[in-house]
mmCIF file with all atom_site columns, C-alpha atoms in Angstrom:
data_model
loop_
_atom_site.group_PDB
_atom_site.id
_atom_site.type_symbol
_atom_site.label_atom_id
_atom_site.label_alt_id
_atom_site.label_comp_id
_atom_site.label_asym_id
_atom_site.label_entity_id
_atom_site.label_seq_id
_atom_site.pdbx_PDB_ins_code
_atom_site.Cartn_x
_atom_site.Cartn_y
_atom_site.Cartn_z
_atom_site.occupancy
_atom_site.B_iso_or_equiv
_atom_site.pdbx_formal_charge
_atom_site.auth_seq_id
_atom_site.auth_comp_id
_atom_site.auth_asym_id
_atom_site.auth_atom_id
_atom_site.pdbx_PDB_model_num
ATOM 1   C CA . UNK A 1 1   ? 163.241 127.262 177.042 1.00 60.00 ? 256 UNK A CA 1
ATOM 2   C CA . UNK A 1 2   ? 166.599 124.790 177.446 1.00 66.00 ? 257 UNK A CA 1
ATOM 3   C CA . UNK A 1 3   ? 168.551 125.064 174.224 1.00 66.00 ? 258 UNK A CA 1
ATOM 4   C CA . UNK A 1 4   ? 168.805 121.760 172.450 1.00 63.00 ? 259 UNK A CA 1
ATOM 5   C CA . UNK A 1 5   ? 171.859 119.685 172.640 1.00 67.00 ? 260 UNK A CA 1
ATOM 6   C CA . UNK A 1 6   ? 172.769 117.846 170.648 1.00 67.00 ? 261 UNK A CA 1
ATOM 7   C CA . UNK A 1 7   ? 176.333 115.230 170.089 1.00 65.00 ? 262 UNK A CA 1
ATOM 8   C CA . UNK A 1 8   ? 177.856 113.781 167.868 1.00 61.00 ? 263 UNK A CA 1
ATOM 9   C CA . UNK A 1 9   ? 176.380 110.619 167.597 1.00 63.00 ? 264 UNK A CA 1
ATOM 10  C CA . UNK A 1 10  ? 172.339 112.161 167.905 1.00 62.00 ? 265 UNK A CA 1
ATOM 11  C CA . UNK A 1 11  ? 173.190 113.807 164.337 1.00 56.00 ? 266 UNK A CA 1
ATOM 12  C CA . UNK A 1 12  ? 175.368 110.978 162.648 1.00 57.00 ? 267 UNK A CA 1
ATOM 13  C CA . UNK A 1 13  ? 171.963 109.072 163.308 1.00 59.00 ? 268 UNK A CA 1
ATOM 14  C CA . UNK A 1 14  ? 170.376 112.079 162.114 1.00 58.00 ? 269 UNK A CA 1
ATOM 15  C CA . UNK A 1 15  ? 172.612 111.518 158.443 1.00 53.00 ? 270 UNK A CA 1
ATOM 16  C CA . UNK A 1 16  ? 172.036 107.731 158.673 1.00 54.00 ? 271 UNK A CA 1
ATOM 17  C CA . UNK A 1 17  ? 168.018 107.484 158.465 1.00 57.00 ? 272 UNK A CA 1
ATOM 18  C CA . UNK A 1 18  ? 167.140 108.030 155.288 1.00 56.00 ? 273 UNK A CA 1
ATOM 19  C CA . UNK A 1 19  ? 169.928 105.922 153.920 1.00 56.00 ? 274 UNK A CA 1
ATOM 20  C CA . UNK A 1 20  ? 168.680 102.916 156.384 1.00 58.00 ? 275 UNK A CA 1
ATOM 21  C CA . UNK A 1 21  ? 164.592 103.091 154.166 1.00 54.00 ? 276 UNK A CA 1
ATOM 22  C CA . UNK A 1 22  ? 166.579 103.412 151.099 1.00 56.00 ? 277 UNK A CA 1
ATOM 23  C CA . UNK A 1 23  ? 168.483 101.156 152.879 1.00 58.00 ? 278 UNK A CA 1
ATOM 24  C CA . UNK A 1 24  ? 164.670 98.798  152.686 1.00 61.00 ? 279 UNK A CA 1
ATOM 25  C CA . UNK A 1 25  ? 162.874 99.544  150.819 1.00 63.00 ? 280 UNK A CA 1
ATOM 26  C CA . UNK A 1 26  ? 161.792 97.245  148.721 1.00 68.00 ? 281 UNK A CA 1
ATOM 27  C CA . UNK A 1 27  ? 159.865 96.952  145.627 1.00 68.00 ? 282 UNK A CA 1
ATOM 28  C CA . UNK A 1 28  ? 157.306 95.552  145.388 1.00 72.00 ? 283 UNK A CA 1
ATOM 29  C CA . UNK A 1 29  ? 155.574 98.400  147.404 1.00 74.00 ? 284 UNK A CA 1
ATOM 30  C CA . UNK A 1 30  ? 155.886 100.664 143.403 1.00 75.00 ? 285 UNK A CA 1
ATOM 31  C CA . UNK A 1 31  ? 153.836 97.505  142.189 1.00 79.00 ? 286 UNK A CA 1
ATOM 32  C CA . UNK A 1 32  ? 150.615 98.592  142.530 1.00 80.00 ? 287 UNK A CA 1
ATOM 33  C CA . UNK A 1 33  ? 151.854 102.578 141.081 1.00 82.00 ? 288 UNK A CA 1
ATOM 34  C CA . UNK A 1 34  ? 149.968 103.473 137.785 1.00 81.00 ? 289 UNK A CA 1
ATOM 35  C CA . UNK A 1 35  ? 150.358 101.963 134.338 1.00 77.00 ? 290 UNK A CA 1
ATOM 36  C CA . UNK A 1 36  ? 153.824 100.843 134.921 1.00 80.00 ? 291 UNK A CA 1
ATOM 37  C CA . UNK A 1 37  ? 154.464 100.021 137.754 1.00 81.00 ? 292 UNK A CA 1
ATOM 38  C CA . UNK A 1 38  ? 153.262 96.175  137.009 1.00 80.00 ? 293 UNK A CA 1
ATOM 39  C CA . UNK A 1 39  ? 156.868 96.032  135.205 1.00 81.00 ? 294 UNK A CA 1
ATOM 40  C CA . UNK A 1 40  ? 158.936 96.953  138.170 1.00 81.00 ? 295 UNK A CA 1
ATOM 41  C CA . UNK A 1 41  ? 157.790 92.995  140.118 1.00 79.00 ? 296 UNK A CA 1
ATOM 42  C CA . UNK A 1 42  ? 158.824 91.318  137.280 1.00 77.00 ? 297 UNK A CA 1
ATOM 43  C CA . UNK A 1 43  ? 161.235 92.250  135.674 1.00 80.00 ? 298 UNK A CA 1
ATOM 44  C CA . UNK A 1 44  ? 162.679 91.901  140.345 1.00 80.00 ? 299 UNK A CA 1
ATOM 45  C CA . UNK A 1 45  ? 162.329 88.413  140.884 1.00 74.00 ? 300 UNK A CA 1
ATOM 46  C CA . UNK A 1 46  ? 160.822 86.868  138.137 1.00 75.00 ? 301 UNK A CA 1
ATOM 47  C CA . UNK A 1 47  ? 161.490 83.333  139.897 1.00 80.00 ? 302 UNK A CA 1
ATOM 48  C CA . UNK A 1 48  ? 159.576 85.308  143.388 1.00 80.00 ? 303 UNK A CA 1
ATOM 49  C CA . UNK A 1 49  ? 155.157 83.457  143.743 1.00 84.00 ? 304 UNK A CA 1
ATOM 50  C CA . UNK A 1 50  ? 154.370 86.533  145.088 1.00 83.00 ? 305 UNK A CA 1
ATOM 51  C CA . UNK A 1 51  ? 155.566 89.220  143.563 1.00 81.00 ? 306 UNK A CA 1
ATOM 52  C CA . UNK A 1 52  ? 154.173 87.703  140.076 1.00 83.00 ? 307 UNK A CA 1
ATOM 53  C CA . UNK A 1 53  ? 151.067 87.584  141.831 1.00 83.00 ? 308 UNK A CA 1
ATOM 54  C CA . UNK A 1 54  ? 150.640 91.089  142.683 1.00 83.00 ? 309 UNK A CA 1
ATOM 55  C CA . UNK A 1 55  ? 152.718 91.598  139.275 1.00 84.00 ? 310 UNK A CA 1
ATOM 56  C CA . UNK A 1 56  ? 150.489 89.850  136.908 1.00 83.00 ? 311 UNK A CA 1
ATOM 57  C CA . UNK A 1 57  ? 146.967 91.374  139.008 1.00 85.00 ? 312 UNK A CA 1
ATOM 58  C CA . UNK A 1 58  ? 148.402 94.875  138.521 1.00 86.00 ? 313 UNK A CA 1
ATOM 59  C CA . UNK A 1 59  ? 149.288 93.998  134.665 1.00 86.00 ? 314 UNK A CA 1
ATOM 60  C CA . UNK A 1 60  ? 145.581 92.873  133.986 1.00 86.00 ? 315 UNK A CA 1
ATOM 61  C CA . UNK A 1 61  ? 144.188 95.886  136.189 1.00 88.00 ? 316 UNK A CA 1
ATOM 62  C CA . UNK A 1 62  ? 146.077 97.701  134.308 1.00 88.00 ? 317 UNK A CA 1
ATOM 63  C CA . UNK A 1 63  ? 145.113 96.607  131.181 1.00 88.00 ? 318 UNK A CA 1
ATOM 64  C CA . UNK A 1 64  ? 142.196 96.945  131.190 1.00 89.00 ? 319 UNK A CA 1
ATOM 65  C CA . UNK A 1 65  ? 141.417 100.449 132.915 1.00 90.00 ? 320 UNK A CA 1
ATOM 66  C CA . UNK A 1 66  ? 144.048 102.092 130.047 1.00 91.00 ? 321 UNK A CA 1
ATOM 67  C CA . UNK A 1 67  ? 140.957 99.158  127.274 1.00 92.00 ? 322 UNK A CA 1
ATOM 68  C CA . UNK A 1 68  ? 138.293 100.443 129.307 1.00 91.00 ? 323 UNK A CA 1
ATOM 69  C CA . UNK A 1 69  ? 138.832 104.863 129.018 1.00 90.00 ? 324 UNK A CA 1
ATOM 70  C CA . UNK A 1 70  ? 140.319 104.530 125.359 1.00 92.00 ? 325 UNK A CA 1
ATOM 71  C CA . UNK A 1 71  ? 136.685 102.304 124.398 1.00 92.00 ? 326 UNK A CA 1
ATOM 72  C CA . UNK A 1 72  ? 134.743 105.113 125.799 1.00 89.00 ? 327 UNK A CA 1
ATOM 73  C CA . UNK A 1 73  ? 136.996 107.952 124.562 1.00 88.00 ? 328 UNK A CA 1
ATOM 74  C CA . UNK A 1 74  ? 136.259 107.028 121.028 1.00 87.00 ? 329 UNK A CA 1
ATOM 75  C CA . UNK A 1 75  ? 132.758 105.755 121.625 1.00 86.00 ? 330 UNK A CA 1
ATOM 76  C CA . UNK A 1 76  ? 132.141 110.216 123.592 1.00 83.00 ? 331 UNK A CA 1
ATOM 77  C CA . UNK A 1 77  ? 134.531 111.007 120.072 1.00 81.00 ? 332 UNK A CA 1
ATOM 78  C CA . UNK A 1 78  ? 134.419 109.411 117.285 1.00 83.00 ? 333 UNK A CA 1
ATOM 79  C CA . UNK A 1 79  ? 130.658 107.057 116.900 1.00 81.00 ? 334 UNK A CA 1
ATOM 80  C CA . UNK A 1 80  ? 128.181 110.657 119.121 1.00 80.00 ? 335 UNK A CA 1
ATOM 81  C CA . UNK A 1 81  ? 127.731 112.573 116.687 1.00 81.00 ? 336 UNK A CA 1
ATOM 82  C CA . UNK A 1 82  ? 128.352 116.091 117.983 1.00 78.00 ? 337 UNK A CA 1
ATOM 83  C CA . UNK A 1 83  ? 124.875 116.892 119.429 1.00 82.00 ? 338 UNK A CA 1
ATOM 84  C CA . UNK A 1 84  ? 124.788 114.356 121.536 1.00 83.00 ? 339 UNK A CA 1
ATOM 85  C CA . UNK A 1 85  ? 126.317 116.357 124.896 1.00 85.00 ? 340 UNK A CA 1
ATOM 86  C CA . UNK A 1 86  ? 124.959 114.398 127.019 1.00 89.00 ? 341 UNK A CA 1
ATOM 87  C CA . UNK A 1 87  ? 125.460 110.664 125.424 1.00 87.00 ? 342 UNK A CA 1
ATOM 88  C CA . UNK A 1 88  ? 129.301 112.321 125.554 1.00 88.00 ? 343 UNK A CA 1
ATOM 89  C CA . UNK A 1 89  ? 128.871 113.523 129.345 1.00 89.00 ? 344 UNK A CA 1
ATOM 90  C CA . UNK A 1 90  ? 128.074 110.673 130.720 1.00 90.00 ? 345 UNK A CA 1
ATOM 91  C CA . UNK A 1 91  ? 130.638 108.228 128.712 1.00 89.00 ? 346 UNK A CA 1
ATOM 92  C CA . UNK A 1 92  ? 132.842 111.441 130.123 1.00 88.00 ? 347 UNK A CA 1
ATOM 93  C CA . UNK A 1 93  ? 131.688 110.810 133.234 1.00 92.00 ? 348 UNK A CA 1
ATOM 94  C CA . UNK A 1 94  ? 132.136 107.151 133.157 1.00 92.00 ? 349 UNK A CA 1
ATOM 95  C CA . UNK A 1 95  ? 136.216 106.983 131.931 1.00 91.00 ? 350 UNK A CA 1
ATOM 96  C CA . UNK A 1 96  ? 136.153 109.656 135.242 1.00 93.00 ? 351 UNK A CA 1
ATOM 97  C CA . UNK A 1 97  ? 135.137 107.041 137.863 1.00 95.00 ? 352 UNK A CA 1
ATOM 98  C CA . UNK A 1 98  ? 137.009 104.156 135.968 1.00 92.00 ? 353 UNK A CA 1
ATOM 99  C CA . UNK A 1 99  ? 140.681 106.417 136.921 1.00 93.00 ? 354 UNK A CA 1
ATOM 100 C CA . UNK A 1 100 ? 139.021 106.651 140.897 1.00 94.00 ? 355 UNK A CA 1
ATOM 101 C CA . UNK A 1 101 ? 137.410 103.036 140.609 1.00 92.00 ? 356 UNK A CA 1
ATOM 102 C CA . UNK A 1 102 ? 141.742 102.520 139.921 1.00 91.00 ? 357 UNK A CA 1
ATOM 103 C CA . UNK A 1 103 ? 143.149 104.696 141.560 1.00 91.00 ? 358 UNK A CA 1
ATOM 104 C CA . UNK A 1 104 ? 141.090 102.905 144.804 1.00 91.00 ? 359 UNK A CA 1
ATOM 105 C CA . UNK A 1 105 ? 141.771 99.274  143.778 1.00 90.00 ? 360 UNK A CA 1
ATOM 106 C CA . UNK A 1 106 ? 145.591 100.400 142.985 1.00 88.00 ? 361 UNK A CA 1
ATOM 107 C CA . UNK A 1 107 ? 145.847 101.517 146.908 1.00 90.00 ? 362 UNK A CA 1
ATOM 108 C CA . UNK A 1 108 ? 144.085 98.733  148.564 1.00 90.00 ? 363 UNK A CA 1
ATOM 109 C CA . UNK A 1 109 ? 146.953 96.473  146.341 1.00 88.00 ? 364 UNK A CA 1
ATOM 110 C CA . UNK A 1 110 ? 149.353 98.393  147.931 1.00 87.00 ? 365 UNK A CA 1
ATOM 111 C CA . UNK A 1 111 ? 147.606 97.762  150.943 1.00 89.00 ? 366 UNK A CA 1
ATOM 112 C CA . UNK A 1 112 ? 147.792 94.316  150.897 1.00 89.00 ? 367 UNK A CA 1
ATOM 113 C CA . UNK A 1 113 ? 150.930 93.833  149.732 1.00 86.00 ? 368 UNK A CA 1
ATOM 114 C CA . UNK A 1 114 ? 152.823 95.732  152.395 1.00 85.00 ? 369 UNK A CA 1
ATOM 115 C CA . UNK A 1 115 ? 150.542 93.023  154.943 1.00 88.00 ? 370 UNK A CA 1
ATOM 116 C CA . UNK A 1 116 ? 151.115 90.852  152.839 1.00 86.00 ? 371 UNK A CA 1
ATOM 117 C CA . UNK A 1 117 ? 148.475 88.840  152.149 1.00 86.00 ? 372 UNK A CA 1
ATOM 118 C CA . UNK A 1 118 ? 148.498 87.186  148.559 1.00 86.00 ? 373 UNK A CA 1
ATOM 119 C CA . UNK A 1 119 ? 144.606 87.956  147.845 1.00 86.00 ? 374 UNK A CA 1
ATOM 120 C CA . UNK A 1 120 ? 142.218 88.693  144.710 1.00 83.00 ? 375 UNK A CA 1
ATOM 121 C CA . UNK A 1 121 ? 140.813 91.717  144.872 1.00 81.00 ? 376 UNK A CA 1
ATOM 122 C CA . UNK A 1 122 ? 136.809 91.702  145.826 1.00 79.00 ? 377 UNK A CA 1
ATOM 123 C CA . UNK A 1 123 ? 134.624 92.044  142.585 1.00 79.00 ? 378 UNK A CA 1
ATOM 124 C CA . UNK A 1 124 ? 136.777 91.285  139.908 1.00 79.00 ? 379 UNK A CA 1
ATOM 125 C CA . UNK A 1 125 ? 139.299 88.434  141.364 1.00 78.00 ? 380 UNK A CA 1
ATOM 126 C CA . UNK A 1 126 ? 137.449 86.616  139.275 1.00 81.00 ? 381 UNK A CA 1
ATOM 127 C CA . UNK A 1 127 ? 138.298 87.848  136.083 1.00 80.00 ? 382 UNK A CA 1
ATOM 128 C CA . UNK A 1 128 ? 141.672 89.106  137.177 1.00 79.00 ? 383 UNK A CA 1
ATOM 129 C CA . UNK A 1 129 ? 142.092 85.448  138.803 1.00 78.00 ? 384 UNK A CA 1
ATOM 130 C CA . UNK A 1 130 ? 141.729 83.640  134.907 1.00 81.00 ? 385 UNK A CA 1
ATOM 131 C CA . UNK A 1 131 ? 143.731 86.139  132.866 1.00 78.00 ? 386 UNK A CA 1
ATOM 132 C CA . UNK A 1 132 ? 145.775 86.176  135.032 1.00 76.00 ? 387 UNK A CA 1
ATOM 133 C CA . UNK A 1 133 ? 146.782 82.314  134.383 1.00 78.00 ? 388 UNK A CA 1
ATOM 134 C CA . UNK A 1 134 ? 146.172 83.547  130.303 1.00 79.00 ? 389 UNK A CA 1
ATOM 135 C CA . UNK A 1 135 ? 149.477 85.471  131.091 1.00 72.00 ? 390 UNK A CA 1
ATOM 136 C CA . UNK A 1 136 ? 152.767 83.538  131.017 1.00 70.00 ? 391 UNK A CA 1
ATOM 137 C CA . UNK A 1 137 ? 155.560 85.525  131.408 1.00 60.00 ? 392 UNK A CA 1
#
């Protein structure tokens, strides 16, 4: 095995890579971070249409998931009697299904941001478009 030759320039390049990555990091990539990521583009760049499009889309998606899971939780644990275990189990599984779909849509949204696309989500995009038209931040 040959010994590795280390010179001063290679060490400086190694040290500067993380700093370079941090300096060039785009905060828009955090937009679809579950439940709180929508706040980042709305507070950083209010004038940029691309940022606001994805911020509003992430906000509506997070609000839907929180509302739907909250409703399903109350249906499962408050409105159903204790002897309806199968119905409770089904509602709890629906909550977990909502979380899985939400994480998948967050990943899809992050990939759209990385590609620079301004597209709505499939199937639910028309509902999100209607709701984002009502939001005026």
